[in-house]
């Protein structure tokens, strides 16, 4: 019949920090479904929890495990096969007690299944042991096949522990080895089937993500309906105890929904602020771009004016240079005329003196 869920609840999942072995590390952002599964083919009980498409708990229950309540809403157990300690935080003490009862129940069932399986395999292996001349073999149980902490039995160890039989006595050990091989093949087929089921479950969980998002909007309406329900239940005085318990659970559910809603509103507000900031930055960038363009245009105009002034200055300098040259020439001519007039005056003075 394969592996089927037999009990489910919701809780926050934690694992012990592998470095410090003291602090708890959350493996889920919110409460997720934690389920007990029973594999009727292998007589194995497991605790499985998925966060989206990721398996955050995959723990096989063995008789030597213990579930410990560390507070009113928190419990833990150690899984030496996974080399970790799992912790679950529940919304109420009632849910924690119910989970602990189921853990103890399935742990006892696993112990009984292990004992029955060992007895059955011991009876099955007795003829083979006698025909092999007193060979000692460990019974094959689901726990030994999977490799539990109490016992880890492999075909290689069993073969190494068998004494060498005479050629005339090899038929029955070979038949027993063939039966073991068939058993391993059956176990492999079962594991493949379970792997296919888990893959299908993961795909189904992925497909349900959109549905969960749609349910988030419906949670607000559910919260209002729960508020009204709480008011109605408070009016029923004959069921005060049940109403109080139910009210506590509903209030916790409402608080979780309100906290989730508050988170979403904060995220939306942050996004709005980021959008406003982005718009302001865009406006500033556009304004600066426009100013830069205006400055570039003005710069080009100034460059044109500067070039025109340089040309006019150069022309003026050339004209001044030409004027200086002409003035210099005139001065030279004037000096010559003045010199000639001076000589003429001196000659005239001499002539006057002589006469």
Short mmCIF file of C-alpha atoms in Angstrom, two decimals:
data_model
loop_
_atom_site.label_atom_id
_atom_site.label_comp_id
_atom_site.label_asym_id
_atom_site.label_seq_id
_atom_site.Cartn_x
_atom_site.Cartn_y
_atom_site.Cartn_z
CA UNK A 1 0.00 0.00 0.00
CA UNK A 2 3.13 2.27 0.21
CA UNK A 3 3.65 5.20 2.54
CA UNK A 4 0.60 7.09 3.83
CA UNK A 5 0.24 10.14 6.18
CA UNK A 6 -1.46 9.15 9.46
CA UNK A 7 -1.28 12.41 11.46
CA UNK A 8 -0.49 16.04 10.57
CA UNK A 9 -0.09 19.31 12.48
CA UNK A 10 1.51 22.71 11.98
CA UNK A 11 4.60 24.02 13.75
CA UNK A 12 7.72 26.13 13.34
CA UNK A 13 10.72 23.88 12.55
CA UNK A 14 14.21 24.34 14.03
CA UNK A 15 17.51 22.45 13.94
CA UNK A 16 20.40 22.60 16.37
CA UNK A 17 23.39 24.65 15.20
CA UNK A 18 25.98 22.05 14.03
CA UNK A 19 28.84 24.31 15.12
CA UNK A 20 27.84 25.34 18.64
CA UNK A 21 25.43 22.45 19.39
CA UNK A 22 23.57 24.95 21.61
CA UNK A 23 21.70 27.50 19.53
CA UNK A 24 18.58 26.78 17.48
CA UNK A 25 18.56 27.65 13.77
CA UNK A 26 15.10 28.15 12.16
CA UNK A 27 14.63 26.09 8.98
CA UNK A 28 11.21 27.55 8.12
CA UNK A 29 10.15 31.20 7.94
CA UNK A 30 6.62 30.39 9.11
CA UNK A 31 4.60 27.49 10.48
CA UNK A 32 4.65 24.47 8.13
CA UNK A 33 2.87 21.12 8.05
CA UNK A 34 4.62 18.32 9.99
CA UNK A 35 3.28 14.81 9.28
CA UNK A 36 3.74 11.26 10.53
CA UNK A 37 4.01 8.75 7.66
CA UNK A 38 3.68 4.98 7.89
CA UNK A 39 5.24 2.63 5.32
CA UNK A 40 3.23 -0.61 5.56
CA UNK A 41 5.68 -2.40 3.28
CA UNK A 42 8.67 -1.84 5.56
CA UNK A 43 6.81 -1.30 8.86
CA UNK A 44 8.56 2.05 9.26
CA UNK A 45 7.27 5.31 10.78
CA UNK A 46 8.72 8.60 9.63
CA UNK A 47 8.32 12.34 10.41
CA UNK A 48 8.34 14.45 7.23
CA UNK A 49 7.94 18.19 6.70
CA UNK A 50 8.21 20.18 3.48
CA UNK A 51 8.83 23.92 3.14
CA UNK A 52 7.74 24.54 -0.44
CA UNK A 53 9.71 21.95 -2.43
CA UNK A 54 12.43 21.47 0.22
CA UNK A 55 12.31 18.61 2.73
CA UNK A 56 13.35 20.18 6.07
CA UNK A 57 12.50 17.07 8.17
CA UNK A 58 12.97 13.44 7.09
CA UNK A 59 13.40 11.46 10.30
CA UNK A 60 12.76 7.73 10.76
CA UNK A 61 11.35 6.87 14.20
CA UNK A 62 13.35 4.20 16.05
CA UNK A 63 12.67 2.61 19.46
CA UNK A 64 15.63 4.40 21.05
CA UNK A 65 14.37 7.91 20.19
CA UNK A 66 12.85 10.20 22.82
CA UNK A 67 10.67 13.27 22.34
CA UNK A 68 11.30 15.85 25.08
CA UNK A 69 9.08 18.80 26.00
CA UNK A 70 11.39 21.69 26.88
CA UNK A 71 8.62 24.27 27.40
CA UNK A 72 4.84 24.63 27.14
CA UNK A 73 4.95 25.01 23.35
CA UNK A 74 8.33 23.56 22.32
CA UNK A 75 9.60 20.00 21.97
CA UNK A 76 12.66 18.30 20.50
CA UNK A 77 14.14 14.92 19.57
CA UNK A 78 17.56 13.73 18.44
CA UNK A 79 18.08 11.85 15.16
CA UNK A 80 21.52 10.27 15.21
CA UNK A 81 21.11 9.00 11.64
CA UNK A 82 20.78 12.58 10.41
CA UNK A 83 23.33 13.71 13.04
CA UNK A 84 21.11 16.55 14.22
CA UNK A 85 18.46 17.56 16.77
CA UNK A 86 15.05 18.72 15.52
CA UNK A 87 12.90 21.24 17.40
CA UNK A 88 9.23 22.12 16.89
CA UNK A 89 7.46 25.25 18.13
CA UNK A 90 3.68 24.84 18.37
CA UNK A 91 0.94 27.44 18.66
CA UNK A 92 -0.45 25.87 21.85
CA UNK A 93 0.38 23.35 24.55
CA UNK A 94 -2.48 21.16 23.33
CA UNK A 95 -0.85 20.70 19.92
CA UNK A 96 2.50 19.91 21.57
CA UNK A 97 0.93 17.28 23.86
CA UNK A 98 -0.91 15.69 20.94
CA UNK A 99 2.29 15.47 18.88
CA UNK A 100 4.19 13.97 21.84
CA UNK A 101 1.45 11.35 22.37
CA UNK A 102 1.63 10.38 18.69
CA UNK A 103 5.42 10.20 18.89
CA UNK A 104 5.26 7.82 21.85
CA UNK A 105 2.52 5.77 20.16
CA UNK A 106 4.42 5.37 16.90
CA UNK A 107 7.69 4.77 18.74
CA UNK A 108 6.05 1.84 20.61
CA UNK A 109 4.56 0.60 17.33
CA UNK A 110 8.02 0.75 15.72
CA UNK A 111 9.45 -1.25 18.63
CA UNK A 112 6.76 -3.94 18.32
CA UNK A 113 7.22 -4.05 14.54
CA UNK A 114 10.95 -4.43 15.03
CA UNK A 115 10.52 -7.31 17.51
CA UNK A 116 8.02 -9.11 15.29
CA UNK A 117 10.24 -8.65 12.26
CA UNK A 118 13.26 -9.96 14.19
CA UNK A 119 11.34 -13.03 15.37
CA UNK A 120 10.09 -13.69 11.85
CA UNK A 121 13.54 -13.33 10.31
CA UNK A 122 15.13 -15.50 13.04
CA UNK A 123 12.62 -18.28 12.31
CA UNK A 124 13.28 -17.90 8.59
CA UNK A 125 17.05 -17.93 8.99
CA UNK A 126 17.15 -20.96 11.38
CA UNK A 127 17.12 -23.69 8.64
CA UNK A 128 19.84 -21.87 6.75
CA UNK A 129 21.99 -21.60 9.84
CA UNK A 130 21.64 -25.30 10.62
CA UNK A 131 22.41 -26.39 7.06
CA UNK A 132 25.47 -24.09 6.94
CA UNK A 133 27.03 -25.84 9.91
CA UNK A 134 26.09 -23.38 12.63
CA UNK A 135 26.73 -20.11 10.76
CA UNK A 136 25.78 -17.03 12.83
CA UNK A 137 23.85 -14.35 10.89
CA UNK A 138 21.98 -11.24 12.03
CA UNK A 139 18.24 -11.20 11.25
CA UNK A 140 17.20 -8.87 8.42
CA UNK A 141 14.84 -6.21 9.70
CA UNK A 142 13.77 -2.90 8.24
CA UNK A 143 15.99 -1.13 10.76
CA UNK A 144 19.05 -3.22 9.89
CA UNK A 145 18.45 -2.67 6.16
CA UNK A 146 18.17 1.08 6.62
CA UNK A 147 21.13 1.21 9.00
CA UNK A 148 19.79 2.33 12.41
CA UNK A 149 21.96 3.48 15.30
CA UNK A 150 21.47 0.23 17.26
CA UNK A 151 22.61 -2.13 14.53
CA UNK A 152 24.08 -1.75 11.03
CA UNK A 153 24.22 -5.02 9.12
CA UNK A 154 25.55 -5.24 5.55
CA UNK A 155 25.85 -8.24 3.22
CA UNK A 156 29.66 -7.88 3.21
CA UNK A 157 29.94 -8.25 6.98
CA UNK A 158 27.66 -11.29 6.94
CA UNK A 159 29.70 -12.94 4.20
CA UNK A 160 32.97 -12.25 6.01
CA UNK A 161 31.63 -13.77 9.24
CA UNK A 162 30.57 -17.06 7.58
CA UNK A 163 33.03 -19.98 7.89
CA UNK A 164 34.04 -21.73 4.72
CA UNK A 165 31.69 -24.63 3.99
CA UNK A 166 32.55 -27.89 2.30
CA UNK A 167 31.79 -28.16 -1.47
CA UNK A 168 28.90 -30.51 -0.73
CA UNK A 169 27.25 -27.95 1.60
CA UNK A 170 27.20 -24.85 -0.70
CA UNK A 171 23.66 -25.33 -2.03
CA UNK A 172 21.66 -24.08 0.96
CA UNK A 173 23.87 -20.99 1.73
CA UNK A 174 23.63 -20.03 -1.94
CA UNK A 175 19.83 -20.32 -1.77
CA UNK A 176 19.81 -18.18 1.36
CA UNK A 177 22.02 -15.58 -0.39
CA UNK A 178 19.60 -15.61 -3.31
CA UNK A 179 16.69 -14.97 -0.92
CA UNK A 180 18.64 -12.07 0.61
CA UNK A 181 19.29 -10.69 -2.88
CA UNK A 182 15.58 -10.86 -3.71
CA UNK A 183 14.80 -9.13 -0.42
CA UNK A 184 17.24 -6.34 -1.27
CA UNK A 185 15.70 -6.05 -4.75
CA UNK A 186 12.26 -5.71 -3.15
CA UNK A 187 13.61 -3.05 -0.78
CA UNK A 188 15.17 -1.20 -3.75
CA UNK A 189 11.86 -1.27 -5.60
CA UNK A 190 10.09 0.05 -2.50
CA UNK A 191 12.63 2.86 -2.13
CA UNK A 192 12.21 3.78 -5.80
CA UNK A 193 8.44 3.87 -5.30
CA UNK A 194 8.80 6.07 -2.22
CA UNK A 195 11.20 8.34 -4.12
CA UNK A 196 8.65 8.71 -6.93
CA UNK A 197 5.93 9.53 -4.38
CA UNK A 198 8.12 12.15 -2.69
CA UNK A 199 8.93 13.67 -6.08
CA UNK A 200 5.23 13.83 -6.90
CA UNK A 201 4.56 15.39 -3.49
CA UNK A 202 7.25 18.01 -4.11
CA UNK A 203 5.76 18.85 -7.51
CA UNK A 204 2.33 19.07 -5.96
CA UNK A 205 3.66 21.39 -3.25
CA UNK A 206 5.23 23.61 -5.91
CA UNK A 207 1.92 23.74 -7.74
CA UNK A 208 0.15 24.68 -4.50
CA UNK A 209 2.34 27.77 -3.98
CA UNK A 210 0.06 29.91 -6.14
CA UNK A 211 -2.96 28.60 -4.27
CA UNK A 212 -1.32 29.50 -0.94
CA UNK A 213 -0.72 33.02 -2.21
CA UNK A 214 -4.39 33.32 -3.10
CA UNK A 215 -5.33 32.01 0.32
CA UNK A 216 -3.36 34.85 1.94
CA UNK A 217 -5.98 37.33 0.76
CA UNK A 218 -8.73 35.07 2.07
CA UNK A 219 -7.05 34.95 5.50
CA UNK A 220 -8.12 38.54 6.20
CA UNK A 221 -11.77 37.68 5.63
CA UNK A 222 -11.25 34.54 7.68
CA UNK A 223 -9.82 36.66 10.51
CA UNK A 224 -12.94 38.85 10.60
CA UNK A 225 -15.13 35.76 10.54
CA UNK A 226 -13.11 34.29 13.41
CA UNK A 227 -13.55 37.50 15.43
CA UNK A 228 -17.32 37.19 15.00
CA UNK A 229 -17.13 33.50 15.88
CA UNK A 230 -15.21 34.30 19.07
CA UNK A 231 -17.94 36.78 20.06
CA UNK A 232 -20.62 34.14 19.46
CA UNK A 233 -18.73 31.51 21.44
CA UNK A 234 -18.31 33.87 24.39
CA UNK A 235 -22.11 34.10 24.60
CA UNK A 236 -22.40 30.36 25.23
CA UNK A 237 -21.89 30.03 29.01
CA UNK A 238 -22.56 26.27 29.20
CA UNK A 239 -19.42 25.52 27.18
CA UNK A 240 -17.07 27.95 28.90
CA UNK A 241 -14.05 25.64 29.00
CA UNK A 242 -14.31 24.56 25.35
CA UNK A 243 -15.00 28.13 24.28
CA UNK A 244 -11.94 29.38 26.13
CA UNK A 245 -9.69 26.81 24.45
CA UNK A 246 -11.19 27.48 21.06
CA UNK A 247 -10.96 31.22 21.65
CA UNK A 248 -7.27 30.94 22.51
CA UNK A 249 -6.56 29.00 19.33
CA UNK A 250 -8.58 31.46 17.25
CA UNK A 251 -6.83 34.43 18.84
CA UNK A 252 -3.44 32.89 18.12
CA UNK A 253 -4.48 32.26 14.54
CA UNK A 254 -5.70 35.84 14.26
CA UNK A 255 -2.45 37.13 15.74
CA UNK A 256 -0.45 35.11 13.23
CA UNK A 257 -2.60 36.43 10.37
CA UNK A 258 -2.34 40.00 11.66
CA UNK A 259 1.44 39.66 12.00
CA UNK A 260 1.64 38.31 8.45
CA UNK A 261 -0.58 41.13 7.21
CA UNK A 262 1.49 43.71 9.10
CA UNK A 263 4.66 42.34 7.52
CA UNK A 264 3.13 42.55 4.06
CA UNK A 265 1.97 46.12 4.72
CA UNK A 266 5.46 47.08 5.92
CA UNK A 267 6.97 45.55 2.80
CA UNK A 268 4.46 47.44 0.63
CA UNK A 269 5.25 50.70 2.45
CA UNK A 270 8.98 50.12 1.96
CA UNK A 271 8.40 49.48 -1.72
CA UNK A 272 6.35 52.67 -1.98
CA UNK A 273 9.10 54.68 -0.31
CA UNK A 274 11.67 53.14 -2.64
CA UNK A 275 9.47 54.03 -5.63
CA UNK A 276 9.07 57.63 -4.38
CA UNK A 277 12.82 57.89 -3.85
CA UNK A 278 13.43 56.50 -7.30
CA UNK A 279 11.02 59.03 -8.79
CA UNK A 280 12.72 61.90 -6.95
CA UNK A 281 16.12 60.70 -8.14
CA UNK A 282 14.77 60.46 -11.68
CA UNK A 283 13.39 64.02 -11.48
CA UNK A 284 16.71 65.29 -10.12
CA UNK A 285 18.57 63.46 -12.85
CA UNK A 286 16.29 64.95 -15.54
CA UNK A 287 16.73 68.44 -14.04
CA UNK A 288 20.49 68.09 -13.91
CA UNK A 289 20.54 66.75 -17.46
CA UNK A 290 18.54 69.76 -18.67
CA UNK A 291 20.82 72.18 -16.80
CA UNK A 292 23.87 70.42 -18.23
CA UNK A 293 22.47 70.79 -21.73
CA UNK A 294 21.80 74.51 -21.11
CA UNK A 295 25.34 74.95 -19.79
CA UNK A 296 26.75 73.17 -22.85
CA UNK A 297 24.75 75.46 -25.18
CA UNK A 298 25.89 78.53 -23.26
CA UNK A 299 29.45 77.24 -23.31
CA UNK A 300 29.28 76.87 -27.07
CA UNK A 301 27.98 80.45 -27.38
CA UNK A 302 30.78 81.73 -25.15
CA UNK A 303 33.32 79.78 -27.18
CA UNK A 304 31.96 81.44 -30.34
CA UNK A 305 32.13 84.88 -28.75
CA UNK A 306 35.66 84.17 -27.50
CA UNK A 307 36.76 83.09 -30.97
CA UNK A 308 35.25 86.28 -32.47
CA UNK A 309 36.99 88.43 -29.86
CA UNK A 310 40.29 86.69 -30.52
CA UNK A 311 39.92 87.39 -34.23
CA UNK A 312 39.02 91.05 -33.57
CA UNK A 313 41.93 91.36 -31.12
CA UNK A 314 44.33 89.91 -33.65
CA UNK A 315 43.03 92.31 -36.34
CA UNK A 316 43.35 95.24 -33.93
CA UNK A 317 46.89 94.22 -33.04
CA UNK A 318 47.76 94.02 -36.72
CA UNK A 319 46.26 97.49 -37.34
CA UNK A 320 48.18 98.92 -34.35
CA UNK A 321 51.38 97.38 -35.64
CA UNK A 322 50.80 98.93 -39.07
CA UNK A 323 50.01 102.30 -37.43
CA UNK A 324 53.22 102.12 -35.40
CA UNK A 325 55.21 101.37 -38.51
CA UNK A 326 53.65 104.31 -40.36
CA UNK A 327 54.19 106.62 -37.39
CA UNK A 328 57.79 105.51 -37.15
CA UNK A 329 58.26 106.26 -40.83
CA UNK A 330 56.67 109.70 -40.38
CA UNK A 331 58.91 110.40 -37.38
CA UNK A 332 61.99 109.49 -39.41
CA UNK A 333 60.86 111.77 -42.25
CA UNK A 334 60.07 114.57 -39.74
CA UNK A 335 63.50 114.18 -38.15
CA UNK A 336 65.11 114.55 -41.60
CA UNK A 337 63.07 117.68 -42.36
CA UNK A 338 63.89 119.16 -38.96
CA UNK A 339 67.58 118.50 -39.55
CA UNK A 340 67.40 120.16 -42.96
CA UNK A 341 65.57 123.18 -41.48
CA UNK A 342 68.27 123.43 -38.80
CA UNK A 343 71.03 123.46 -41.41
CA UNK A 344 69.06 126.02 -43.43
CA UNK A 345 68.73 128.26 -40.34
CA UNK A 346 72.42 127.97 -39.58
CA UNK A 347 73.32 128.87 -43.18
CA UNK A 348 70.98 131.86 -43.11
CA UNK A 349 72.51 133.04 -39.84
CA UNK A 350 76.02 132.82 -41.35
CA UNK A 351 74.92 134.74 -44.41
CA UNK A 352 73.45 137.52 -42.25
CA UNK A 353 76.65 137.77 -40.23
CA UNK A 354 78.81 137.98 -43.33
CA UNK A 355 76.79 140.75 -44.90
#
